[in-house]
XYZ file of N, CA and C in Angstrom:
546
model
N 0.854 -1.173 0.000
C 0.000 0.000 0.000
C 0.899 1.235 0.000
N 0.603 2.183 -0.869
C 1.409 3.393 -0.959
C 1.121 4.307 0.237
N 2.062 5.204 0.498
C 1.897 6.153 1.598
C 0.697 7.069 1.323
N 0.435 7.411 0.048
C -0.713 8.263 -0.279
C -2.014 7.554 0.063
N -2.112 6.264 -0.257
C -3.325 5.510 0.055
C -3.514 5.405 1.559
N -2.409 5.182 2.286
C -2.495 5.084 3.740
C -2.920 6.420 4.347
N -2.386 7.521 3.828
C -2.769 8.850 4.326
C -4.250 9.117 4.047
N -4.741 8.706 2.871
C -6.152 8.866 2.547
C -7.018 8.065 3.511
N -6.636 6.797 3.775
C -7.402 5.970 4.710
C -7.437 6.617 6.094
N -6.311 7.211 6.511
C -6.269 7.870 7.810
C -7.229 9.059 7.845
N -7.242 9.838 6.760
C -8.129 11.009 6.719
C -9.587 10.571 6.841
N -9.976 9.541 6.110
C -11.352 9.052 6.176
C -11.655 8.519 7.572
N -10.718 7.748 8.146
C -10.905 7.205 9.490
C -11.012 8.324 10.519
N -10.179 9.352 10.388
C -10.216 10.474 11.338
C -11.557 11.183 11.309
N -12.092 11.379 10.103
C -13.397 12.032 9.979
C -14.464 11.182 10.662
N -14.405 9.862 10.451
C -15.371 8.958 11.085
C -15.215 8.980 12.602
N -13.975 9.018 13.098
C -13.744 9.004 14.539
C -14.229 10.290 15.194
N -14.107 11.417 14.504
C -14.602 12.681 15.055
C -16.103 12.573 15.294
N -16.799 11.835 14.434
C -18.236 11.631 14.607
C -18.582 10.849 15.851
N -17.625 10.116 16.426
C -17.877 9.336 17.633
C -17.825 10.180 18.902
N -17.539 11.464 18.788
C -17.351 12.320 19.951
C -18.573 12.424 20.853
N -19.730 12.007 20.414
C -20.937 12.162 21.216
C -21.125 11.037 22.222
N -20.347 9.999 22.166
C -20.534 8.870 23.076
C -19.462 8.839 24.156
N -19.651 7.933 25.106
C -18.645 7.772 26.158
C -17.387 7.108 25.609
N -17.464 6.590 24.387
C -16.298 5.976 23.746
C -15.604 6.952 22.821
N -15.851 8.232 22.986
C -15.312 9.257 22.100
C -13.789 9.236 22.096
N -13.246 9.404 20.926
C -11.801 9.498 20.759
C -11.345 10.826 21.344
N -10.273 10.794 22.140
C -9.753 12.014 22.756
C -8.681 12.685 21.919
N -7.992 11.897 21.071
C -6.985 12.464 20.178
C -6.704 11.492 19.032
N -6.151 12.044 17.959
C -5.662 11.229 16.852
C -4.216 11.619 16.605
N -3.446 10.701 16.021
C -2.018 10.960 15.843
C -1.511 10.435 14.509
N -0.422 11.052 14.066
C 0.356 10.597 12.921
C 1.790 10.491 13.409
N 2.433 9.360 13.121
C 3.820 9.155 13.532
C 4.636 8.685 12.341
N 5.859 9.194 12.233
C 6.823 8.706 11.262
C 8.010 8.180 12.049
N 8.562 7.060 11.575
C 9.634 6.418 12.327
C 10.677 5.857 11.378
N 11.888 5.801 11.853
C 12.975 5.214 11.087
C 13.818 4.321 11.961
N 14.302 3.242 11.344
C 15.203 2.313 12.010
C 16.279 1.884 11.040
N 16.906 0.747 11.284
C 17.973 0.229 10.448
C 17.386 -0.364 9.167
N 17.402 0.415 8.086
C 16.872 0.011 6.773
C 15.379 -0.298 6.818
N 14.630 0.395 7.693
C 13.184 0.216 7.792
C 12.556 1.554 8.190
N 11.396 1.846 7.598
C 10.643 3.042 7.956
C 9.213 2.628 8.282
N 8.532 3.520 8.987
C 7.159 3.246 9.373
C 6.361 4.548 9.352
N 5.116 4.445 8.899
C 4.129 5.511 9.024
C 2.978 4.933 9.821
N 2.630 5.578 10.936
C 1.599 5.036 11.828
C 0.527 6.090 12.080
N -0.722 5.637 12.064
C -1.877 6.471 12.359
C -2.541 5.904 13.604
N -3.005 6.773 14.481
C -3.560 6.262 15.735
C -4.744 7.056 16.249
N -5.474 6.407 17.137
C -6.565 7.034 17.881
C -6.332 6.718 19.353
N -6.574 7.711 20.219
C -6.298 7.552 21.637
C -7.542 7.869 22.466
N -7.707 7.097 23.540
C -8.779 7.297 24.509
C -8.146 7.480 25.878
N -8.379 8.635 26.506
C -7.829 8.903 27.838
C -8.435 7.968 28.875
N -7.650 7.694 29.913
C -8.169 6.948 31.052
C -8.916 7.964 31.901
N -10.188 8.026 31.733
C -11.026 9.020 32.425
C -10.975 8.795 33.939
N -10.948 9.893 34.665
C -10.984 9.855 36.132
C -9.875 9.009 36.739
N -8.746 8.911 36.047
C -7.613 8.152 36.565
C -6.431 9.087 36.734
N -5.962 9.216 37.960
C -4.799 10.051 38.239
C -4.128 9.518 39.498
N -2.879 9.143 39.356
C -2.109 8.661 40.494
C -1.004 9.668 40.809
N -0.543 9.637 42.040
C 0.589 10.445 42.488
C 0.390 11.929 42.187
N -0.826 12.429 42.439
C -1.112 13.850 42.218
C -0.316 14.681 43.224
N 0.441 15.642 42.682
C 1.241 16.499 43.539
C 1.711 17.710 42.746
N 1.578 18.877 43.339
C 2.077 20.116 42.742
C 1.606 20.323 41.304
N 0.363 19.976 41.012
C -0.199 20.210 39.693
C 0.189 19.190 38.633
N 0.764 18.049 39.067
C 1.132 16.988 38.125
C 0.480 15.680 38.539
N 0.463 14.733 37.615
C -0.155 13.440 37.883
C 0.401 12.375 36.948
N 0.186 11.142 37.323
C 0.438 10.006 36.445
C -0.919 9.498 35.998
N -1.135 9.479 34.698
C -2.390 9.013 34.126
C -2.046 8.204 32.891
N -2.933 8.183 31.908
C -2.605 7.456 30.697
C -3.732 7.428 29.697
N -3.533 6.598 28.678
C -4.515 6.480 27.601
C -4.326 5.146 26.887
N -5.376 4.748 26.150
C -5.329 3.576 25.270
C -4.972 4.085 23.884
N -4.069 3.400 23.201
C -3.663 3.789 21.858
C -3.943 2.644 20.889
N -4.781 2.900 19.902
C -5.075 1.942 18.838
C -4.418 2.477 17.575
N -3.591 1.636 16.907
C -2.818 2.150 15.783
C -2.861 1.225 14.571
N -2.640 1.833 13.427
C -2.504 1.140 12.155
C -1.250 1.704 11.502
N -0.307 0.824 11.150
C 0.969 1.282 10.600
C 1.312 0.524 9.328
N 2.067 1.189 8.491
C 2.638 0.568 7.297
C 4.156 0.618 7.451
N 4.794 -0.543 7.379
C 6.246 -0.651 7.475
C 6.820 -0.822 6.072
N 7.999 -0.261 5.840
C 8.712 -0.436 4.584
C 10.104 -1.007 4.890
N 10.301 -2.278 4.551
C 11.598 -2.945 4.729
C 12.430 -2.695 3.466
N 13.597 -2.083 3.605
C 14.435 -1.772 2.442
C 15.342 -2.926 2.030
N 15.615 -3.851 2.931
C 16.525 -4.978 2.640
C 15.808 -6.285 2.951
N 14.630 -6.480 2.352
C 13.822 -7.663 2.604
C 14.587 -8.924 2.206
N 14.571 -9.926 3.083
C 15.307 -11.191 2.896
C 16.793 -10.958 2.649
N 17.312 -9.857 3.188
C 18.730 -9.505 3.069
C 19.172 -9.329 1.623
N 18.274 -8.833 0.787
C 18.582 -8.531 -0.609
C 18.288 -7.053 -0.841
N 18.455 -6.621 -2.065
C 18.147 -5.227 -2.394
C 16.665 -5.006 -2.682
N 15.848 -6.033 -2.482
C 14.414 -5.867 -2.696
C 13.762 -5.278 -1.442
N 12.577 -4.698 -1.623
C 11.870 -4.112 -0.497
C 10.502 -4.767 -0.359
N 9.911 -4.603 0.809
C 8.579 -5.157 1.049
C 7.881 -4.309 2.102
N 6.599 -4.069 1.901
C 5.769 -3.376 2.877
C 4.881 -4.380 3.584
N 4.525 -4.073 4.819
C 3.503 -4.844 5.519
C 2.784 -3.940 6.499
N 1.633 -4.419 6.968
C 0.774 -3.643 7.852
C 0.872 -4.166 9.279
N 0.740 -3.258 10.222
C 0.824 -3.565 11.651
C -0.381 -2.924 12.339
N -1.126 -3.730 13.085
C -2.223 -3.221 13.911
C -1.790 -3.373 15.363
N -1.893 -2.295 16.141
C -1.417 -2.343 17.515
C -2.398 -1.767 18.515
N -2.264 -2.242 19.759
C -3.056 -1.726 20.864
C -2.136 -1.620 22.078
N -2.015 -0.399 22.631
C -1.047 -0.155 23.705
C -1.648 0.682 24.825
N -1.584 0.205 26.068
C -1.864 1.080 27.204
C -0.601 1.920 27.474
N -0.780 3.228 27.609
C 0.355 4.137 27.766
C 0.198 4.915 29.070
N 1.227 4.888 29.906
C 1.268 5.698 31.122
C 1.921 7.031 30.773
N 1.339 8.135 31.275
C 1.880 9.456 30.979
C 1.951 10.286 32.246
N 3.145 10.850 32.515
C 3.342 11.799 33.610
C 3.196 13.190 33.012
N 2.210 13.956 33.524
C 1.873 15.230 32.907
C 1.266 16.184 33.930
N 1.042 17.411 33.499
C 0.337 18.368 34.337
C -1.122 17.952 34.448
N -1.793 18.413 35.489
C -3.206 18.091 35.698
C -4.092 18.550 34.539
N -3.736 19.673 33.886
C -4.541 20.171 32.769
C -4.168 19.511 31.433
N -3.233 18.563 31.463
C -2.784 17.802 30.283
C -2.147 18.674 29.215
N -1.581 19.803 29.613
C -0.854 20.691 28.709
C 0.607 20.713 29.129
N 1.477 21.224 28.280
C 2.883 21.364 28.612
C 3.672 20.085 28.413
N 4.815 20.009 29.105
C 5.726 18.864 28.967
C 5.133 17.593 29.561
N 5.482 16.458 28.975
C 5.090 15.152 29.507
C 6.171 14.117 29.207
N 6.138 13.037 29.962
C 6.963 11.849 29.707
C 6.014 10.666 29.713
N 6.271 9.677 28.855
C 5.365 8.540 28.776
C 6.099 7.252 28.457
N 5.414 6.147 28.714
C 5.933 4.829 28.378
C 4.793 3.842 28.294
N 4.961 2.836 27.451
C 3.914 1.838 27.294
C 4.441 0.550 26.706
N 3.699 -0.525 26.930
C 3.983 -1.828 26.327
C 2.664 -2.346 25.791
N 2.638 -2.658 24.491
C 1.406 -3.110 23.868
C 1.617 -4.321 22.993
N 0.548 -4.713 22.320
C 0.572 -5.875 21.436
C 0.345 -5.406 19.995
N 0.981 -6.126 19.070
C 0.901 -5.792 17.651
C 0.737 -7.069 16.852
N 0.012 -6.942 15.750
C -0.154 -8.062 14.832
C 0.288 -7.596 13.454
N 1.301 -8.281 12.895
C 1.850 -7.948 11.584
C 1.128 -8.746 10.511
N 1.001 -8.174 9.314
C 0.378 -8.886 8.200
C 1.321 -9.900 7.566
N 2.623 -9.785 7.840
C 3.603 -10.775 7.391
C 4.791 -10.726 8.345
N 5.672 -11.706 8.231
C 6.826 -11.769 9.120
C 7.888 -10.752 8.703
N 8.582 -10.224 9.688
C 9.661 -9.266 9.450
C 10.943 -10.030 9.159
N 11.607 -9.694 8.045
C 12.896 -10.287 7.676
C 13.640 -9.237 6.871
N 14.456 -8.454 7.549
C 15.037 -7.275 6.929
C 16.438 -7.009 7.474
N 17.389 -6.836 6.563
C 18.739 -6.395 6.916
C 19.371 -7.231 8.033
N 19.194 -8.546 7.948
C 19.821 -9.454 8.924
C 19.036 -9.683 10.200
N 17.896 -9.040 10.343
C 17.056 -9.237 11.538
C 15.753 -9.908 11.139
N 15.381 -10.933 11.902
C 14.135 -11.652 11.648
C 13.305 -11.689 12.919
N 11.988 -11.633 12.719
C 11.031 -11.852 13.800
C 10.175 -13.039 13.363
N 10.192 -14.106 14.138
C 9.598 -15.379 13.725
C 8.087 -15.455 13.902
N 7.471 -14.432 14.476
C 6.025 -14.472 14.685
C 5.391 -13.175 14.178
N 4.139 -13.268 13.787
C 3.393 -12.072 13.392
C 2.913 -11.306 14.626
N 2.770 -11.995 15.768
C 2.414 -11.356 17.037
C 3.680 -10.785 17.656
N 3.650 -9.504 18.001
C 4.810 -8.833 18.580
C 4.386 -7.958 19.754
N 5.342 -7.722 20.645
C 5.174 -6.709 21.679
C 5.871 -5.451 21.191
N 5.283 -4.315 21.463
C 5.910 -3.035 21.140
C 5.969 -2.197 22.392
N 7.175 -1.827 22.805
C 7.306 -0.973 23.993
C 7.993 0.322 23.585
N 7.669 1.383 24.308
C 8.275 2.666 23.993
C 8.420 3.537 25.238
N 9.349 4.480 25.145
C 9.481 5.587 26.095
C 9.542 6.854 25.251
N 8.964 7.923 25.769
C 8.941 9.147 24.984
C 8.711 10.372 25.828
N 8.785 11.506 25.162
C 8.539 12.794 25.802
C 7.962 13.727 24.751
N 7.275 14.757 25.214
C 6.701 15.697 24.267
C 6.125 16.910 24.956
N 5.376 17.661 24.179
C 4.774 18.900 24.668
C 3.389 19.043 24.055
N 2.392 19.336 24.894
C 1.036 19.606 24.423
C 0.801 21.110 24.532
N 0.508 21.749 23.397
C 0.270 23.178 23.344
C -1.158 23.498 23.788
N -1.407 24.763 24.090
C -2.728 25.197 24.564
C -3.838 24.888 23.562
N -3.519 24.839 22.269
C -4.530 24.557 21.241
C -4.779 23.065 21.040
N -4.106 22.197 21.810
C -4.304 20.756 21.713
C -3.297 20.025 20.852
N -2.408 20.756 20.164
C -1.375 20.112 19.356
C -0.355 19.453 20.275
N -0.079 18.181 20.031
C 0.845 17.374 20.834
C 1.991 16.948 19.926
N 3.204 17.423 20.209
C 4.388 17.024 19.455
C 5.304 16.241 20.377
N 5.771 15.075 19.904
C 6.594 14.238 20.760
C 7.607 13.407 20.008
N 8.509 12.817 20.761
C 9.509 11.878 20.247
C 9.455 10.621 21.102
N 9.745 9.482 20.480
C 9.739 8.212 21.192
C 10.878 7.339 20.690
N 11.319 6.450 21.534
C 12.158 5.323 21.147
C 11.285 4.095 21.309
N 11.190 3.280 20.247
C 10.300 2.126 20.282
C 11.051 0.870 19.883
N 10.679 -0.236 20.545
C 11.295 -1.546 20.295
C 10.196 -2.571 20.062
N 10.371 -3.412 19.049
C 9.461 -4.513 18.767
C 10.195 -5.827 18.928
N 9.518 -6.799 19.552
C 10.078 -8.123 19.784
C 8.937 -9.051 20.158
N 9.138 -10.364 19.944
C 8.070 -11.287 20.348
C 8.268 -11.799 21.769
N 9.199 -11.233 22.504
C 9.403 -11.601 23.900
C 9.962 -13.004 24.085
N 10.606 -13.548 23.052
C 11.190 -14.882 23.158
C 10.197 -16.015 22.932
N 9.008 -15.704 22.400
C 8.015 -16.740 22.128
C 8.565 -17.763 21.146
N 9.270 -17.277 20.116
C 9.821 -18.151 19.096
C 11.063 -17.498 18.506
N 12.059 -18.304 18.187
C 13.279 -17.796 17.557
C 13.168 -17.928 16.046
N 13.804 -17.056 15.265
C 14.621 -15.922 15.694
C 13.759 -14.747 16.169
N 14.388 -13.961 17.012
C 13.713 -12.813 17.604
C 14.710 -11.654 17.669
N 15.112 -11.167 16.487
C 16.164 -10.157 16.402
C 15.807 -8.800 16.960
N 14.525 -8.485 17.066
C 14.104 -7.171 17.567
C 14.292 -6.081 16.526
N 13.436 -5.090 16.581
C 13.494 -3.951 15.664
C 13.324 -2.685 16.496
N 14.186 -1.699 16.266
C 14.157 -0.443 17.012
C 13.854 0.723 16.080
N 13.108 1.693 16.602
C 12.739 2.879 15.838
C 12.953 4.138 16.667
N 13.301 5.224 15.976
C 13.184 6.580 16.513
C 11.909 7.141 15.879
N 11.011 7.687 16.700
C 9.674 8.059 16.249
C 9.418 9.545 16.502
N 8.846 10.231 15.498
C 8.335 11.591 15.656
C 6.820 11.521 15.599
N 6.171 12.195 16.550
C 4.726 12.099 16.668
C 4.098 13.484 16.641
N 2.980 13.591 15.892
C 2.132 14.787 15.943
C 0.726 14.288 16.213
N 0.098 14.840 17.241
C -1.268 14.426 17.610
C -2.088 15.679 17.852
N -3.386 15.487 17.785
C -4.283 16.590 18.112
C -5.293 16.110 19.132
N -5.370 16.790 20.267
C -6.307 16.474 21.334
C -7.602 17.246 21.107
N -8.724 16.553 21.142
C -10.028 17.192 20.937
C -10.506 17.857 22.210
């Protein structure tokens, strides 16, 4: 799937998700992420739901809270099967994310999460293989939420099957994120 087709699907999905704002399942934010690793790139689209009425360690105007992140990503392997050929595949993920932030959810934040992902095909790129389509994805990140709801952040993300099956070479990404909070 081309990046243009994926961007179009995200736009249509975002419009549909905005329509869900009237229910208790309303999406609180949507995101676009671009990521790069060793001979691999990723474009990820996401929808987030805040953990309502959840705040731990409240002190001096800060708290630990979080959100659910549902994502759809397209990966581009540049050295598929350790050759000069390339291959794309799709990744669907679901991650609970803990976030340390101000009580008003604006300004600087730090976050981390571990979630589950399902790949449409096995990863085999540039000498690294993942033997299962089921993967864990964990990340740590930081960012800033502006007064208008724009959320800009960076993350380090790692994918691995947790040793379920070998080979399990792991894949690492540096991620740039732009989100909008409704």
